[in-house]
């Protein structure tokens, strides 16, 4: 599964040119809770993640106009990273503001070293040289969400592990 995961990331980085802007078209009606549940199921099967807590403040019919594929890739990658580095406790929490929907993924574990937030979104930069990976996961997630009009935020105030917040516009 590690090889498959990294191969998919390399394919993801190879998309360039005119196709790049077209692929981020926001033409899908994405049911947010359903997307989160699908990503949890995928992560539990493919990456042997045992327990992911799901919390939502959104009704099941709540949706946004976005790009399902790139939202899914981002949430899957964040869950994968949480599983890879956590002590086993992972939560995904969905909520809404006046203008955005938020997917908050947090884990309990060692977290990131201080000042790592400056490097985590730089391609091919790894914070832990001993960890497997290419240093592409978080930079790709950031690119996907930014290209969809949102933001990926590392919550440096969270001290029990790592917390990332995907924020996407609701309109």
PDB file of C-alpha atoms in Angstrom:
ATOM      1  CA  UNK A   1       0.000   0.000   0.000  1.00  0.00           C
ATOM      2  CA  UNK A   2       2.950   2.362   0.621  1.00  0.00           C
ATOM      3  CA  UNK A   3       4.194   1.868  -2.951  1.00  0.00           C
ATOM      4  CA  UNK A   4       0.708   2.392  -4.388  1.00  0.00           C
ATOM      5  CA  UNK A   5       0.269   5.517  -2.277  1.00  0.00           C
ATOM      6  CA  UNK A   6       3.541   7.090  -3.426  1.00  0.00           C
ATOM      7  CA  UNK A   7       2.958   6.117  -7.056  1.00  0.00           C
ATOM      8  CA  UNK A   8      -0.418   7.851  -7.014  1.00  0.00           C
ATOM      9  CA  UNK A   9       1.202  10.974  -5.562  1.00  0.00           C
ATOM     10  CA  UNK A  10       3.798  11.012  -8.333  1.00  0.00           C
ATOM     11  CA  UNK A  11       1.067  10.754 -10.964  1.00  0.00           C
ATOM     12  CA  UNK A  12      -0.742  13.583  -9.194  1.00  0.00           C
ATOM     13  CA  UNK A  13       2.303  15.865  -9.465  1.00  0.00           C
ATOM     14  CA  UNK A  14       2.813  15.113 -13.144  1.00  0.00           C
ATOM     15  CA  UNK A  15      -0.390  16.846 -14.324  1.00  0.00           C
ATOM     16  CA  UNK A  16       0.639  20.134 -15.918  1.00  0.00           C
ATOM     17  CA  UNK A  17      -0.323  22.668 -18.547  1.00  0.00           C
ATOM     18  CA  UNK A  18      -3.837  23.439 -19.760  1.00  0.00           C
ATOM     19  CA  UNK A  19      -5.228  20.330 -18.110  1.00  0.00           C
ATOM     20  CA  UNK A  20      -4.079  21.694 -14.745  1.00  0.00           C
ATOM     21  CA  UNK A  21      -6.661  24.477 -14.531  1.00  0.00           C
ATOM     22  CA  UNK A  22      -9.440  22.326 -16.015  1.00  0.00           C
ATOM     23  CA  UNK A  23      -8.945  19.586 -13.470  1.00  0.00           C
ATOM     24  CA  UNK A  24      -9.800  21.923 -10.599  1.00  0.00           C
ATOM     25  CA  UNK A  25     -13.185  22.862 -11.996  1.00  0.00           C
ATOM     26  CA  UNK A  26     -15.772  22.907  -9.251  1.00  0.00           C
ATOM     27  CA  UNK A  27     -18.570  21.073 -11.027  1.00  0.00           C
ATOM     28  CA  UNK A  28     -19.375  18.327  -8.520  1.00  0.00           C
ATOM     29  CA  UNK A  29     -22.076  18.460  -5.894  1.00  0.00           C
ATOM     30  CA  UNK A  30     -20.045  17.060  -2.973  1.00  0.00           C
ATOM     31  CA  UNK A  31     -21.945  15.698   0.014  1.00  0.00           C
ATOM     32  CA  UNK A  32     -19.463  16.541   2.779  1.00  0.00           C
ATOM     33  CA  UNK A  33     -20.414  13.894   5.349  1.00  0.00           C
ATOM     34  CA  UNK A  34     -20.522  11.201   2.682  1.00  0.00           C
ATOM     35  CA  UNK A  35     -17.077  12.209   1.401  1.00  0.00           C
ATOM     36  CA  UNK A  36     -15.662  12.065   4.937  1.00  0.00           C
ATOM     37  CA  UNK A  37     -17.191   8.628   5.579  1.00  0.00           C
ATOM     38  CA  UNK A  38     -15.871   7.298   2.255  1.00  0.00           C
ATOM     39  CA  UNK A  39     -12.379   8.588   3.062  1.00  0.00           C
ATOM     40  CA  UNK A  40     -12.516   6.990   6.510  1.00  0.00           C
ATOM     41  CA  UNK A  41     -13.574   3.644   4.997  1.00  0.00           C
ATOM     42  CA  UNK A  42     -10.795   3.852   2.403  1.00  0.00           C
ATOM     43  CA  UNK A  43      -8.158   4.730   4.994  1.00  0.00           C
ATOM     44  CA  UNK A  44      -9.232   1.923   7.305  1.00  0.00           C
ATOM     45  CA  UNK A  45      -9.069  -0.659   4.522  1.00  0.00           C
ATOM     46  CA  UNK A  46      -6.000   0.423   2.590  1.00  0.00           C
ATOM     47  CA  UNK A  47      -3.801   1.687   5.394  1.00  0.00           C
ATOM     48  CA  UNK A  48      -4.997  -0.598   8.214  1.00  0.00           C
ATOM     49  CA  UNK A  49      -6.110   2.342  10.318  1.00  0.00           C
ATOM     50  CA  UNK A  50      -8.017   0.856  13.188  1.00  0.00           C
ATOM     51  CA  UNK A  51     -10.109   3.614  14.688  1.00  0.00           C
ATOM     52  CA  UNK A  52     -11.077   6.982  13.270  1.00  0.00           C
ATOM     53  CA  UNK A  53     -13.655   9.024  15.159  1.00  0.00           C
ATOM     54  CA  UNK A  54     -16.131  10.913  12.965  1.00  0.00           C
ATOM     55  CA  UNK A  55     -17.918  13.979  14.292  1.00  0.00           C
ATOM     56  CA  UNK A  56     -20.092  16.291  12.246  1.00  0.00           C
ATOM     57  CA  UNK A  57     -22.205  19.357  12.812  1.00  0.00           C
ATOM     58  CA  UNK A  58     -23.552  19.128   9.254  1.00  0.00           C
ATOM     59  CA  UNK A  59     -26.736  17.410   8.107  1.00  0.00           C
ATOM     60  CA  UNK A  60     -26.095  14.494   5.731  1.00  0.00           C
ATOM     61  CA  UNK A  61     -27.670  16.399   2.825  1.00  0.00           C
ATOM     62  CA  UNK A  62     -25.229  19.336   3.212  1.00  0.00           C
ATOM     63  CA  UNK A  63     -23.173  19.746   0.035  1.00  0.00           C
ATOM     64  CA  UNK A  64     -20.848  22.195  -1.685  1.00  0.00           C
ATOM     65  CA  UNK A  65     -20.015  22.757  -5.336  1.00  0.00           C
ATOM     66  CA  UNK A  66     -16.410  21.655  -5.636  1.00  0.00           C
ATOM     67  CA  UNK A  67     -14.192  18.957  -7.150  1.00  0.00           C
ATOM     68  CA  UNK A  68     -14.871  15.595  -5.535  1.00  0.00           C
ATOM     69  CA  UNK A  69     -11.634  13.971  -6.700  1.00  0.00           C
ATOM     70  CA  UNK A  70      -9.290  16.571  -5.227  1.00  0.00           C
ATOM     71  CA  UNK A  71     -11.267  16.941  -2.028  1.00  0.00           C
ATOM     72  CA  UNK A  72     -11.144  13.167  -1.618  1.00  0.00           C
ATOM     73  CA  UNK A  73      -7.406  12.962  -2.340  1.00  0.00           C
ATOM     74  CA  UNK A  74      -6.732  15.653   0.256  1.00  0.00           C
ATOM     75  CA  UNK A  75      -8.807  14.138   3.063  1.00  0.00           C
ATOM     76  CA  UNK A  76      -7.373  10.672   2.359  1.00  0.00           C
ATOM     77  CA  UNK A  77      -3.809  11.989   2.510  1.00  0.00           C
ATOM     78  CA  UNK A  78      -4.438  13.825   5.779  1.00  0.00           C
ATOM     79  CA  UNK A  79      -5.941  10.679   7.307  1.00  0.00           C
ATOM     80  CA  UNK A  80      -2.996   8.643   6.019  1.00  0.00           C
ATOM     81  CA  UNK A  81      -0.504  11.043   7.610  1.00  0.00           C
ATOM     82  CA  UNK A  82      -2.433  11.023  10.864  1.00  0.00           C
ATOM     83  CA  UNK A  83      -2.347   7.225  10.919  1.00  0.00           C
ATOM     84  CA  UNK A  84       1.325   7.099  10.035  1.00  0.00           C
ATOM     85  CA  UNK A  85       2.427   9.402  12.834  1.00  0.00           C
ATOM     86  CA  UNK A  86      -0.214   9.093  15.556  1.00  0.00           C
ATOM     87  CA  UNK A  87      -0.555   6.899  18.592  1.00  0.00           C
ATOM     88  CA  UNK A  88      -3.807   5.540  17.196  1.00  0.00           C
ATOM     89  CA  UNK A  89      -6.353   8.221  18.025  1.00  0.00           C
ATOM     90  CA  UNK A  90      -7.606  10.085  14.949  1.00  0.00           C
ATOM     91  CA  UNK A  91     -10.639  12.353  14.636  1.00  0.00           C
ATOM     92  CA  UNK A  92     -12.227  14.010  11.639  1.00  0.00           C
ATOM     93  CA  UNK A  93     -14.679  16.762  12.523  1.00  0.00           C
ATOM     94  CA  UNK A  94     -16.863  18.642  10.033  1.00  0.00           C
ATOM     95  CA  UNK A  95     -18.317  22.055  10.760  1.00  0.00           C
ATOM     96  CA  UNK A  96     -19.471  25.174   8.968  1.00  0.00           C
ATOM     97  CA  UNK A  97     -18.903  28.913   9.225  1.00  0.00           C
ATOM     98  CA  UNK A  98     -20.911  31.612   7.443  1.00  0.00           C
ATOM     99  CA  UNK A  99     -18.873  31.159   4.251  1.00  0.00           C
ATOM    100  CA  UNK A 100     -16.925  27.895   4.559  1.00  0.00           C
ATOM    101  CA  UNK A 101     -17.085  24.226   5.413  1.00  0.00           C
ATOM    102  CA  UNK A 102     -14.283  22.823   7.573  1.00  0.00           C
ATOM    103  CA  UNK A 103     -12.790  19.358   7.683  1.00  0.00           C
ATOM    104  CA  UNK A 104     -10.597  19.151  10.782  1.00  0.00           C
ATOM    105  CA  UNK A 105      -8.317  16.121  11.017  1.00  0.00           C
ATOM    106  CA  UNK A 106      -6.442  15.654  14.262  1.00  0.00           C
ATOM    107  CA  UNK A 107      -4.379  12.945  15.847  1.00  0.00           C
ATOM    108  CA  UNK A 108      -2.781  12.229  19.177  1.00  0.00           C
ATOM    109  CA  UNK A 109       0.937  11.608  18.888  1.00  0.00           C
ATOM    110  CA  UNK A 110       4.324  13.275  18.756  1.00  0.00           C
ATOM    111  CA  UNK A 111       3.185  16.144  16.526  1.00  0.00           C
ATOM    112  CA  UNK A 112       5.601  18.250  14.527  1.00  0.00           C
ATOM    113  CA  UNK A 113       8.770  19.853  15.834  1.00  0.00           C
ATOM    114  CA  UNK A 114       8.610  23.557  16.617  1.00  0.00           C
ATOM    115  CA  UNK A 115       8.961  25.788  13.518  1.00  0.00           C
ATOM    116  CA  UNK A 116       8.153  22.861  11.214  1.00  0.00           C
ATOM    117  CA  UNK A 117       5.103  24.711   9.875  1.00  0.00           C
ATOM    118  CA  UNK A 118       7.449  26.732   7.636  1.00  0.00           C
ATOM    119  CA  UNK A 119       8.568  23.553   5.837  1.00  0.00           C
ATOM    120  CA  UNK A 120       5.590  21.193   5.758  1.00  0.00           C
ATOM    121  CA  UNK A 121       4.113  22.625   2.550  1.00  0.00           C
ATOM    122  CA  UNK A 122       7.441  22.721   0.649  1.00  0.00           C
ATOM    123  CA  UNK A 123       7.604  19.869  -1.926  1.00  0.00           C
ATOM    124  CA  UNK A 124      10.153  17.085  -1.285  1.00  0.00           C
ATOM    125  CA  UNK A 125      10.843  18.396   2.226  1.00  0.00           C
ATOM    126  CA  UNK A 126      10.590  15.824   4.975  1.00  0.00           C
ATOM    127  CA  UNK A 127      10.491  16.825   8.623  1.00  0.00           C
ATOM    128  CA  UNK A 128      11.530  13.356   9.800  1.00  0.00           C
ATOM    129  CA  UNK A 129      14.297  11.764   7.722  1.00  0.00           C
ATOM    130  CA  UNK A 130      13.460   8.344   9.170  1.00  0.00           C
ATOM    131  CA  UNK A 131       9.825   8.407   8.043  1.00  0.00           C
ATOM    132  CA  UNK A 132       8.824   6.821   4.766  1.00  0.00           C
ATOM    133  CA  UNK A 133       7.529   9.087   2.038  1.00  0.00           C
ATOM    134  CA  UNK A 134       8.587  11.577  -0.573  1.00  0.00           C
ATOM    135  CA  UNK A 135       7.672  14.851   1.102  1.00  0.00           C
ATOM    136  CA  UNK A 136       4.831  15.416  -1.376  1.00  0.00           C
ATOM    137  CA  UNK A 137       1.653  14.653   0.575  1.00  0.00           C
ATOM    138  CA  UNK A 138       1.071  17.937   2.386  1.00  0.00           C
ATOM    139  CA  UNK A 139       2.306  20.155  -0.484  1.00  0.00           C
ATOM    140  CA  UNK A 140      -0.137  18.409  -2.839  1.00  0.00           C
ATOM    141  CA  UNK A 141      -2.962  18.761  -0.330  1.00  0.00           C
ATOM    142  CA  UNK A 142      -2.216  22.470  -0.002  1.00  0.00           C
ATOM    143  CA  UNK A 143      -2.161  22.881  -3.799  1.00  0.00           C
ATOM    144  CA  UNK A 144      -5.447  21.013  -4.269  1.00  0.00           C
ATOM    145  CA  UNK A 145      -7.328  22.993  -1.640  1.00  0.00           C
ATOM    146  CA  UNK A 146      -5.866  26.354  -2.701  1.00  0.00           C
ATOM    147  CA  UNK A 147      -6.822  25.643  -6.320  1.00  0.00           C
ATOM    148  CA  UNK A 148     -10.362  24.885  -5.132  1.00  0.00           C
ATOM    149  CA  UNK A 149     -10.558  28.330  -3.529  1.00  0.00           C
ATOM    150  CA  UNK A 150      -9.898  27.201   0.022  1.00  0.00           C
ATOM    151  CA  UNK A 151      -7.031  26.801   2.433  1.00  0.00           C
ATOM    152  CA  UNK A 152      -5.195  24.055   4.302  1.00  0.00           C
ATOM    153  CA  UNK A 153      -4.157  25.223   7.743  1.00  0.00           C
ATOM    154  CA  UNK A 154      -1.762  23.597  10.188  1.00  0.00           C
ATOM    155  CA  UNK A 155      -2.986  24.391  13.708  1.00  0.00           C
ATOM    156  CA  UNK A 156       0.258  25.116  15.544  1.00  0.00           C
ATOM    157  CA  UNK A 157      -1.651  25.736  18.806  1.00  0.00           C
ATOM    158  CA  UNK A 158      -2.822  22.118  19.017  1.00  0.00           C
ATOM    159  CA  UNK A 159      -0.391  20.370  21.375  1.00  0.00           C
ATOM    160  CA  UNK A 160      -1.596  16.739  21.543  1.00  0.00           C
ATOM    161  CA  UNK A 161      -0.339  15.740  18.090  1.00  0.00           C
ATOM    162  CA  UNK A 162      -1.219  17.305  14.732  1.00  0.00           C
ATOM    163  CA  UNK A 163      -4.328  19.107  13.571  1.00  0.00           C
ATOM    164  CA  UNK A 164      -4.951  20.178   9.989  1.00  0.00           C
ATOM    165  CA  UNK A 165      -7.984  22.153   8.876  1.00  0.00           C
ATOM    166  CA  UNK A 166      -9.277  22.064   5.325  1.00  0.00           C
ATOM    167  CA  UNK A 167     -11.442  25.101   4.722  1.00  0.00           C
ATOM    168  CA  UNK A 168     -13.474  25.350   1.509  1.00  0.00           C
ATOM    169  CA  UNK A 169     -15.987  27.960   0.365  1.00  0.00           C
ATOM    170  CA  UNK A 170     -19.658  27.002   0.544  1.00  0.00           C
ATOM    171  CA  UNK A 171     -20.566  29.163  -2.447  1.00  0.00           C
TER     172      UNK A 171
END
